[in-house]
CSV table of C-alpha atoms in Angstrom, one decimal:
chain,number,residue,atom,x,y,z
K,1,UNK,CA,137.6,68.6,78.6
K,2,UNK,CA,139.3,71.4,80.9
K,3,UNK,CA,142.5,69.1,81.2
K,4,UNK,CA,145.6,71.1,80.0
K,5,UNK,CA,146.5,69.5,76.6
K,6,UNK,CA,150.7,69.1,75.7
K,7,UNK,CA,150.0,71.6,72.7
K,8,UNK,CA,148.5,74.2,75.5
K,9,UNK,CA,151.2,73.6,77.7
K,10,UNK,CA,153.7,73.8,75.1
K,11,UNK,CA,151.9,77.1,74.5
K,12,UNK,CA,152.4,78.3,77.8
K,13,UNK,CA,156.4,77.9,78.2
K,14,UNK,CA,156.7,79.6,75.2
K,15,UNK,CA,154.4,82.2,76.2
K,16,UNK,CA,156.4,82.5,79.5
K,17,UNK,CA,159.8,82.4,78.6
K,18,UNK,CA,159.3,85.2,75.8
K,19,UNK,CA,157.9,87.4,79.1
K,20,UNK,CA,160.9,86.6,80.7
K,21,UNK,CA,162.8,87.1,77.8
K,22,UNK,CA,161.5,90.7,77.2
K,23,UNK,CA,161.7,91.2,81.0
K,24,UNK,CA,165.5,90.6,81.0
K,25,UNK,CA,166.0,92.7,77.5
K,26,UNK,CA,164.3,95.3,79.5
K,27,UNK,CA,166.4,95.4,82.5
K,28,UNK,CA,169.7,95.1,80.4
K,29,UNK,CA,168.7,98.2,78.4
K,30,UNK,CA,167.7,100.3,81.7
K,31,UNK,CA,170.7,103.0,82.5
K,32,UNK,CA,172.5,102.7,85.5
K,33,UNK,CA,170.6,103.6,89.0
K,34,UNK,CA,172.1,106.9,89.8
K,35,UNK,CA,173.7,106.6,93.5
K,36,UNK,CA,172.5,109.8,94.9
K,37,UNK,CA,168.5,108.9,94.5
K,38,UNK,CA,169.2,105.5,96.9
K,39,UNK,CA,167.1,107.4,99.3
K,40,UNK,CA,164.0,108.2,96.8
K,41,UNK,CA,160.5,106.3,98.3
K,42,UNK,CA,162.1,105.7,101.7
K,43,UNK,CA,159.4,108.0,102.8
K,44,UNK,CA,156.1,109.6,101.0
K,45,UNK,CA,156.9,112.1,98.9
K,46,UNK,CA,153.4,113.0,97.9
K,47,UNK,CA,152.8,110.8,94.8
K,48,UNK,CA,150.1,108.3,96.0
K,49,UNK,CA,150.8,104.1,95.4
K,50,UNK,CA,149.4,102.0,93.5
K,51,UNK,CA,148.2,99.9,96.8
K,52,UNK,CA,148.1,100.8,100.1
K,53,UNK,CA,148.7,103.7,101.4
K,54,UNK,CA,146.1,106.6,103.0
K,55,UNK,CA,145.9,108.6,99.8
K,56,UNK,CA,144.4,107.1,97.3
K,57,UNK,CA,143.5,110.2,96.1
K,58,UNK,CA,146.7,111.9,96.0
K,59,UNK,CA,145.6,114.8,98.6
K,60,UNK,CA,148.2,116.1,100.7
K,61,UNK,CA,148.6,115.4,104.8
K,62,UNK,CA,146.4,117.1,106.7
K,63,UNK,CA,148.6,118.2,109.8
K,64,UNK,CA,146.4,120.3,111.2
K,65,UNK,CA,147.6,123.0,113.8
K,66,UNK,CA,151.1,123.8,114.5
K,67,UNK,CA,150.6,125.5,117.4
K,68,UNK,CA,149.0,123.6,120.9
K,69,UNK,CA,145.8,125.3,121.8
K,70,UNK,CA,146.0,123.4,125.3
K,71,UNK,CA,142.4,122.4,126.9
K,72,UNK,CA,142.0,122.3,130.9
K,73,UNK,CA,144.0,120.4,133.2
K,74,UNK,CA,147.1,118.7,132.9
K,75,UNK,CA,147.0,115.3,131.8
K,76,UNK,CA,149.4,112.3,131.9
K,77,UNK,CA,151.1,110.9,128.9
K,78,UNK,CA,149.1,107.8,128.6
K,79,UNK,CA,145.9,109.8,128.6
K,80,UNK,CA,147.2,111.8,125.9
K,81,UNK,CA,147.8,109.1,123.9
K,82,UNK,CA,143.9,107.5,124.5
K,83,UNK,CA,142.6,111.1,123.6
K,84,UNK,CA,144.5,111.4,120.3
K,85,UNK,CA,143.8,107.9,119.5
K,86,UNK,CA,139.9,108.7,120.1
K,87,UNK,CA,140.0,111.7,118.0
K,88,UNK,CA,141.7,110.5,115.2
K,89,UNK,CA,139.3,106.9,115.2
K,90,UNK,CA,136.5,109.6,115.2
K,91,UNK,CA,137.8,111.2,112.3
K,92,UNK,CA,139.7,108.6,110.3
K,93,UNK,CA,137.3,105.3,109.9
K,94,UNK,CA,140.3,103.4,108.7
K,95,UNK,CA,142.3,103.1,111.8
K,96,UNK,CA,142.5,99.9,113.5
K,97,UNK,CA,143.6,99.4,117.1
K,98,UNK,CA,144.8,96.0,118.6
K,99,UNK,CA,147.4,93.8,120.7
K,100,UNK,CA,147.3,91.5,123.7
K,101,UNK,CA,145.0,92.7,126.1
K,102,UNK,CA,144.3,96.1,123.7
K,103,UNK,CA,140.5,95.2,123.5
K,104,UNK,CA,138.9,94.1,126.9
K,105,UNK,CA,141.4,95.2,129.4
K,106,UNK,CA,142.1,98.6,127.6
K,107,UNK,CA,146.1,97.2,127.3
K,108,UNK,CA,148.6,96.4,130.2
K,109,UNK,CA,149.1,100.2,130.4
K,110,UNK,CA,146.1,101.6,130.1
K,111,UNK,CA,146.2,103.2,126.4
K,112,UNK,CA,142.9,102.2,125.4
K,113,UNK,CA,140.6,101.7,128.2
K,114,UNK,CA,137.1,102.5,126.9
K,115,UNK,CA,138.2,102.2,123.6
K,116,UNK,CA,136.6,99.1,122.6
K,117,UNK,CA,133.1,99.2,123.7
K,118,UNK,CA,133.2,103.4,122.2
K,119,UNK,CA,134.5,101.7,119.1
K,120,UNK,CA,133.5,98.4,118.6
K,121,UNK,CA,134.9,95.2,118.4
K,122,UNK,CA,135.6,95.5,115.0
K,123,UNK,CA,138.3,98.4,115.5
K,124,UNK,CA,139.7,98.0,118.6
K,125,UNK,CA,140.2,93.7,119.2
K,126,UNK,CA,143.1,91.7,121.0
K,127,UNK,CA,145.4,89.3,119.2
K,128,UNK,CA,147.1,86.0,120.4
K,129,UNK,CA,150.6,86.1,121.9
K,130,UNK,CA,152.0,86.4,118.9
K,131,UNK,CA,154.2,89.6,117.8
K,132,UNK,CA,155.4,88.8,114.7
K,133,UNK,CA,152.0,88.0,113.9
K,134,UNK,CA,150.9,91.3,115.1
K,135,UNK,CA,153.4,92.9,112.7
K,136,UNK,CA,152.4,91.1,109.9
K,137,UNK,CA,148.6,91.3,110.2
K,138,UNK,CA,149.5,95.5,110.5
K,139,UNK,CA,151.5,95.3,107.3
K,140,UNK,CA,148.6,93.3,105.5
K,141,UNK,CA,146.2,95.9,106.6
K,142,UNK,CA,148.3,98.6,105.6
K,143,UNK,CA,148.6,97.3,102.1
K,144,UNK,CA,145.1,96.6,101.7
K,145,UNK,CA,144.5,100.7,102.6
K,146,UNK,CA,143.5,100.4,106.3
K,147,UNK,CA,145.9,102.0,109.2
K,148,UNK,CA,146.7,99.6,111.8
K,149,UNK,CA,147.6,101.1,114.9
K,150,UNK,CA,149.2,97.9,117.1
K,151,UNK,CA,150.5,97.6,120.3
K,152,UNK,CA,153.3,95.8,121.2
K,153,UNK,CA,153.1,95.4,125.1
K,154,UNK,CA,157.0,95.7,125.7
K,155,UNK,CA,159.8,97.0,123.6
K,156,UNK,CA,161.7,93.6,124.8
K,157,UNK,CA,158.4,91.6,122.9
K,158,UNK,CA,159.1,93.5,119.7
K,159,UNK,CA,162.4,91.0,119.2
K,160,UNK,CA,160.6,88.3,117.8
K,161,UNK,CA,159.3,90.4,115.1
K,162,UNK,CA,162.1,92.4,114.2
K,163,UNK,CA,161.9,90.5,110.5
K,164,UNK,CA,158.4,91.7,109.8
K,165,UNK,CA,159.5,95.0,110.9
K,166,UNK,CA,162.3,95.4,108.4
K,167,UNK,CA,161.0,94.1,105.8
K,168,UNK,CA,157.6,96.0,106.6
K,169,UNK,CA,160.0,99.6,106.4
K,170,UNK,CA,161.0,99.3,103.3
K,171,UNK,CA,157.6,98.0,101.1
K,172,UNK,CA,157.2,102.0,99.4
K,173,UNK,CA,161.3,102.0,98.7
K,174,UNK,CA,161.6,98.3,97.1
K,175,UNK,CA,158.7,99.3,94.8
K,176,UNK,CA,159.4,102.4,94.1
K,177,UNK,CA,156.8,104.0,95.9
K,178,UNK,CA,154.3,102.1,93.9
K,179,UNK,CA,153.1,100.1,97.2
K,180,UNK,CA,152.5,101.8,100.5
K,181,UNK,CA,152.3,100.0,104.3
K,182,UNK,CA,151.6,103.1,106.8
K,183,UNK,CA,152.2,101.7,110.1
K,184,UNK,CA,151.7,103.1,113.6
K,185,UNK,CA,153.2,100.8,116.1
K,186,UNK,CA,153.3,102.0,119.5
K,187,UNK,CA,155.6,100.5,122.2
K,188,UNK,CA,156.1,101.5,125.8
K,189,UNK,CA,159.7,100.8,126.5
K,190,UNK,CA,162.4,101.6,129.2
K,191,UNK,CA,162.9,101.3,133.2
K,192,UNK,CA,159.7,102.1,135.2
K,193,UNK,CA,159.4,101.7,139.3
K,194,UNK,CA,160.8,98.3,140.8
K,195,UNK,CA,161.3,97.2,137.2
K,196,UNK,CA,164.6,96.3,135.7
K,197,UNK,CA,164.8,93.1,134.3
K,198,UNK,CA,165.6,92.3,130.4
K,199,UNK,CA,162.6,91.8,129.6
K,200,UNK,CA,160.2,95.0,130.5
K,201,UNK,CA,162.8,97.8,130.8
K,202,UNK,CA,164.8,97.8,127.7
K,203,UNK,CA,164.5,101.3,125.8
K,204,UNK,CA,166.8,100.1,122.3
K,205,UNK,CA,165.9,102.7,120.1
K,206,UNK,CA,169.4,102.6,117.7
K,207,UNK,CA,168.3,98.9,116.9
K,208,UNK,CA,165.4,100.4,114.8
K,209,UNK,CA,166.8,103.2,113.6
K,210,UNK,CA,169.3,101.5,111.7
K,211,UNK,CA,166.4,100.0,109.7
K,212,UNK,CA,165.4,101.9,106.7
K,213,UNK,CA,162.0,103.9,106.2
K,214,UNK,CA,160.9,104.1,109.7
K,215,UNK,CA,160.2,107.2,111.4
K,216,UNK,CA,160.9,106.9,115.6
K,217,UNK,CA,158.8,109.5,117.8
K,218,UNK,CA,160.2,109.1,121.4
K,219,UNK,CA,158.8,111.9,123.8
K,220,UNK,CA,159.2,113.1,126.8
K,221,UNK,CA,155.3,114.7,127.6
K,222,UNK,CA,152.4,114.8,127.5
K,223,UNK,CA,151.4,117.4,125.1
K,224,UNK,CA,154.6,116.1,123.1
K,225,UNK,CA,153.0,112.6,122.8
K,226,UNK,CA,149.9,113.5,121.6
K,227,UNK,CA,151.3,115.8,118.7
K,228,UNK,CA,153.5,113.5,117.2
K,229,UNK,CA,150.9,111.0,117.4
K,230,UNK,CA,148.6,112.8,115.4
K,231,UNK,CA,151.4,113.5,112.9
K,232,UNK,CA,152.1,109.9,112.4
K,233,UNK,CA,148.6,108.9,111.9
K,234,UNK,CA,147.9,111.2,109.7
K,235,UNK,CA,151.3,110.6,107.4
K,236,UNK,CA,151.6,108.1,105.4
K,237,UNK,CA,154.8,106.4,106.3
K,238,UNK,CA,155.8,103.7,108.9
K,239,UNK,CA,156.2,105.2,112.6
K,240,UNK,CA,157.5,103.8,116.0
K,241,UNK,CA,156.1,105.5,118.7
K,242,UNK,CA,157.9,105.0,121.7
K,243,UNK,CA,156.1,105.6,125.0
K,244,UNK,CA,158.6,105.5,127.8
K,245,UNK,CA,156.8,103.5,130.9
K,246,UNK,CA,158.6,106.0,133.6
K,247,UNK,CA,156.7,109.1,132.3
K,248,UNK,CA,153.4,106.9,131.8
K,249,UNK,CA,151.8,108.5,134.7
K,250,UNK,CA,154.7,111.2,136.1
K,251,UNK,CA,153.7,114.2,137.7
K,252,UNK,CA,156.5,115.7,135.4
K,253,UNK,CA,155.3,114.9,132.1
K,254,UNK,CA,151.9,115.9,132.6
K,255,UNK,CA,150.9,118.8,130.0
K,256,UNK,CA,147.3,120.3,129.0
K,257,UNK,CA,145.8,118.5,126.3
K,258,UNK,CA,146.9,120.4,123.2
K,259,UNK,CA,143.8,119.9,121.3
K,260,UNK,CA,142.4,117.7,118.2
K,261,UNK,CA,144.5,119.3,115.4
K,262,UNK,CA,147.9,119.6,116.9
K,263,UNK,CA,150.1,118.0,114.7
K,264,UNK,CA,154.4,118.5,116.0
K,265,UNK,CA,156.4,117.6,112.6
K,266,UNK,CA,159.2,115.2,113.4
K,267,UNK,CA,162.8,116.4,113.2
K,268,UNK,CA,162.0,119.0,115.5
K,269,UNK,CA,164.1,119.3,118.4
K,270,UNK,CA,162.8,121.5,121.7
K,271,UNK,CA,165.5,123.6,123.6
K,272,UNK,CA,164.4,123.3,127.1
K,273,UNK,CA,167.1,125.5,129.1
K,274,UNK,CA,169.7,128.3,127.5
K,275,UNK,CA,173.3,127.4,127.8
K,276,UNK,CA,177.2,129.0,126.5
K,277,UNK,CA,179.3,126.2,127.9
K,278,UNK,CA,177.8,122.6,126.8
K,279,UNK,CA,175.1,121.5,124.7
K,280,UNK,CA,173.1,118.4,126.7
K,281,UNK,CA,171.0,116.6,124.1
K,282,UNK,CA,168.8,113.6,125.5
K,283,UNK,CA,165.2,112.2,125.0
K,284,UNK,CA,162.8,110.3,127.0
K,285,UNK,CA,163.1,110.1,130.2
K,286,UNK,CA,166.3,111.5,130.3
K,287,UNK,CA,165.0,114.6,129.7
K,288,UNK,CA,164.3,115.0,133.6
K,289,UNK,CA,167.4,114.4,134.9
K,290,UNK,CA,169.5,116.4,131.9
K,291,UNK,CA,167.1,119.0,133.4
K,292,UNK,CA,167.9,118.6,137.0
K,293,UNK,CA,171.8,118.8,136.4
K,294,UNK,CA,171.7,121.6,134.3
K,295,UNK,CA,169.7,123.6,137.0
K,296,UNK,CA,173.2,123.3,138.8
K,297,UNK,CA,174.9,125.6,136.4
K,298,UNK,CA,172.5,128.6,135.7
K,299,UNK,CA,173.0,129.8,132.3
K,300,UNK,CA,175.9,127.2,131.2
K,301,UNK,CA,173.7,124.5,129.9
K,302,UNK,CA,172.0,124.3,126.7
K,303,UNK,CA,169.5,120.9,126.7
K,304,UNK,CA,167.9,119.6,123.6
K,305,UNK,CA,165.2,117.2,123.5
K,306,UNK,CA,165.8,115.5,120.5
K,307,UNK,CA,162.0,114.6,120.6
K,308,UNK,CA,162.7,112.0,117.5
K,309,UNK,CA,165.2,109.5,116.3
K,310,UNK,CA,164.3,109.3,113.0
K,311,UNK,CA,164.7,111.9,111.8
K,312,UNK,CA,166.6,113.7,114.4
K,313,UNK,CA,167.4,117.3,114.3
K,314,UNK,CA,170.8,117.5,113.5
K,315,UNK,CA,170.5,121.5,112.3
K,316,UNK,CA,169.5,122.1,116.3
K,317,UNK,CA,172.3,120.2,117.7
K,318,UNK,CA,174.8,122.1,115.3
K,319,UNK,CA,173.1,125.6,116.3
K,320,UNK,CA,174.1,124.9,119.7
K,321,UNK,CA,177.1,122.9,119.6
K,322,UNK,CA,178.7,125.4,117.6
K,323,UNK,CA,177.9,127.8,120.2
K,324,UNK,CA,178.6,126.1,123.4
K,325,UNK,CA,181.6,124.5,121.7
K,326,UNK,CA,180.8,120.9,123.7
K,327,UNK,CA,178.6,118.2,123.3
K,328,UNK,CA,177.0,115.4,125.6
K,329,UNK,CA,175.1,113.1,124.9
K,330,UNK,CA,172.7,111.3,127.0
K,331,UNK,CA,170.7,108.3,126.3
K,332,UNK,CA,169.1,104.7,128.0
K,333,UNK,CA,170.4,102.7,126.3
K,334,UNK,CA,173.7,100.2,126.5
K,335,UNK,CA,177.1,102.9,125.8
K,336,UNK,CA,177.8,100.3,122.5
K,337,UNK,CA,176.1,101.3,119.5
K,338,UNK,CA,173.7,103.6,121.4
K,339,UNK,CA,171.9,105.8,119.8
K,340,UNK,CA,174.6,108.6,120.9
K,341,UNK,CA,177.2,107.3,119.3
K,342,UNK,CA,175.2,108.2,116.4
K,343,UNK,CA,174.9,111.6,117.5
K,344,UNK,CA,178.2,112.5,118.3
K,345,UNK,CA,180.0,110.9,114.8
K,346,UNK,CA,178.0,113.3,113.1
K,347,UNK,CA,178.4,116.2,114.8
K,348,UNK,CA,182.4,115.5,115.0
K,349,UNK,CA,182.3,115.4,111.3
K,350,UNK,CA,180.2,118.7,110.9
K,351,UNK,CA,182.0,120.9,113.8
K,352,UNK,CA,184.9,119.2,115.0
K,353,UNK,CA,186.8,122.7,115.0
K,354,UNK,CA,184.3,124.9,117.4
């Protein structure tokens, strides 16, 4: 009694190896993938999974206002980021905050101070020193229709987990957009004051956008920071949000809050300064000083901030370029493999000749 007999067993090998048989009959019959749909369910295209995912339902994003409708004084960055996070908790029941020292301490940077006892331990909780782990428990989350929001204290921390991150991108394309794992990982990186060791200033942004079905927000503001926020948590794909520690708290980056609705699409570059004679695109941190040097030569330099890596505008950066007839490129980041090199092989390939 309930031991499996030979005859059931028997049963089941031949029950298995006839699903396996029609499996492989199947696949041999399927035509050939066609080469231009490689990029299909990279990215939600409005037809809701079968798991995970934020619409269940199949509604369409809610992204809210397009234009800022800014509120009082001028805030920093980091403050921007807690309000945005508080608004969309208030509205969304599903997001979940957490990371070392995200709960009690409000994190090493102050994101979420308050956030936990306005929220509960349930929703905003620390984690062990464990970033892969952090990653994984997201993409678990995610899949189970939940939207993790994790932090990862430093973009150097982020190395260990770099498996769970790629792997974590592409869950909607390896299934056909059948599974979902919406993922907002935020990640202070870069220099900041009397910090420049290998550890807490490294910015890196080409390393994860070489990995498929990620969408990178890297801004340079406040009112920037809080609008791509809001659009990534309220898409439905897998975001890196990039919050560079030297504009944390700068007098510089400080904008009005631009109120609980603004939503800034990605792939949306901002031209901060008019130009005829070279077109200066940057993001970050850089922004500042692309703006200082172009101050030098009224009227000569256009500067782009790019705003996002993935997607970047590459439309805005041909606009100018073909224009200005020059491009440079600045970026934090090592001058191999940059994310500039990027930039400037595609736009040699699109307007070599202007």
């Amino acid at each position: 009694e309930n031991i499996l007999t030979a005859a059931a067993w028997q049963a089941l090998e031949e029950e298995t190896a006839a699903e396996v048989d029609a499996a492989i009959r199947e696949a041999e019959a399927a035509p050939e993938p066609d080469a231009a749909a490689i990029g299909r369910h990279l990215f939600f295209e409005g037809t809701p999974p079968l798991q995970g995912g934020l619409r269940p339902e199949g509604a369409l994003p809610p992204l809210g206002e397009s234009a800022p409708q800014p509120e009082g004084r001028r805030i920093n960055l980091i403050e921007a980021v807690r309000r945005t996070l508080e608004d969309e908790m208030t509205r969304n029941p599903r997001i979940l905050v957490f990371g070392e020292d995200v709960g009690l301490k409000g994190g090493v940077h102050g994101a979420t101070v308050g956030m936990q006892a306005h929220f509960g331990e349930a929703r905003v909780f620390d984690t062990s020193l464990n970033e892969d782990g952090i990653i994984g428990r997201a993409a678990g989350m995610a899949l189970a229709g939940l939207l993790p929001v994790p932090e990862i204290q430093f973009r150097k921390y982020a190395d260990p987990a770099h498996e769970q991150i790629s792997d974590l991108g592409t869950v909607r394309w390896r299934t056909a957009g059948k599974f979902a794992a919406p993922v907002v990982v935020r990640m202070p990186v870069g220099y900041a004051r009397k910090t420049g060791d290998p550890w807490h200033s490294v910015s890196g942004e080409a390393v994860y956008a070489h990995l498929p079905g990620w969408r990178i927000a890297y801004p340079s503001n406040a009112e920037d920071a809080a609008g791509l926020l809001r659009t990534a948590l309220r898409g439905d794909d897998p975001t890196l949000f990039f919050e560079h520690r030297a504009l944390l708290d700068s007098r510089e980056a400080r904008r009005p809050y631009p109120g609980a609705e603004y939503c800034l699409p990605f792939g949306q570059a901002a031209r901060l300064s008019e130009g005829s004679r070279l077109t200066l695109v940057t993001w970050g941190a850089m922004v500042y000083p692309a703006l200082e040097a172009a101050a030098a030569h009224p009227g000569l330099v256009e500067v782009l901030d790019l705003r996002t890596i993935r997607p970047w505008d590459v439309e805005a950066v041909l606009s100018s370029v073909r224009k200005t007839g020059r491009l440079l490129v600045v970026h934090e980041d090592t001058r191999t493999v940059g994310f500039a090199a990027e930039i400037i092989t595609e736009i040699n390939a699109q307007a070599f000749e202007y």
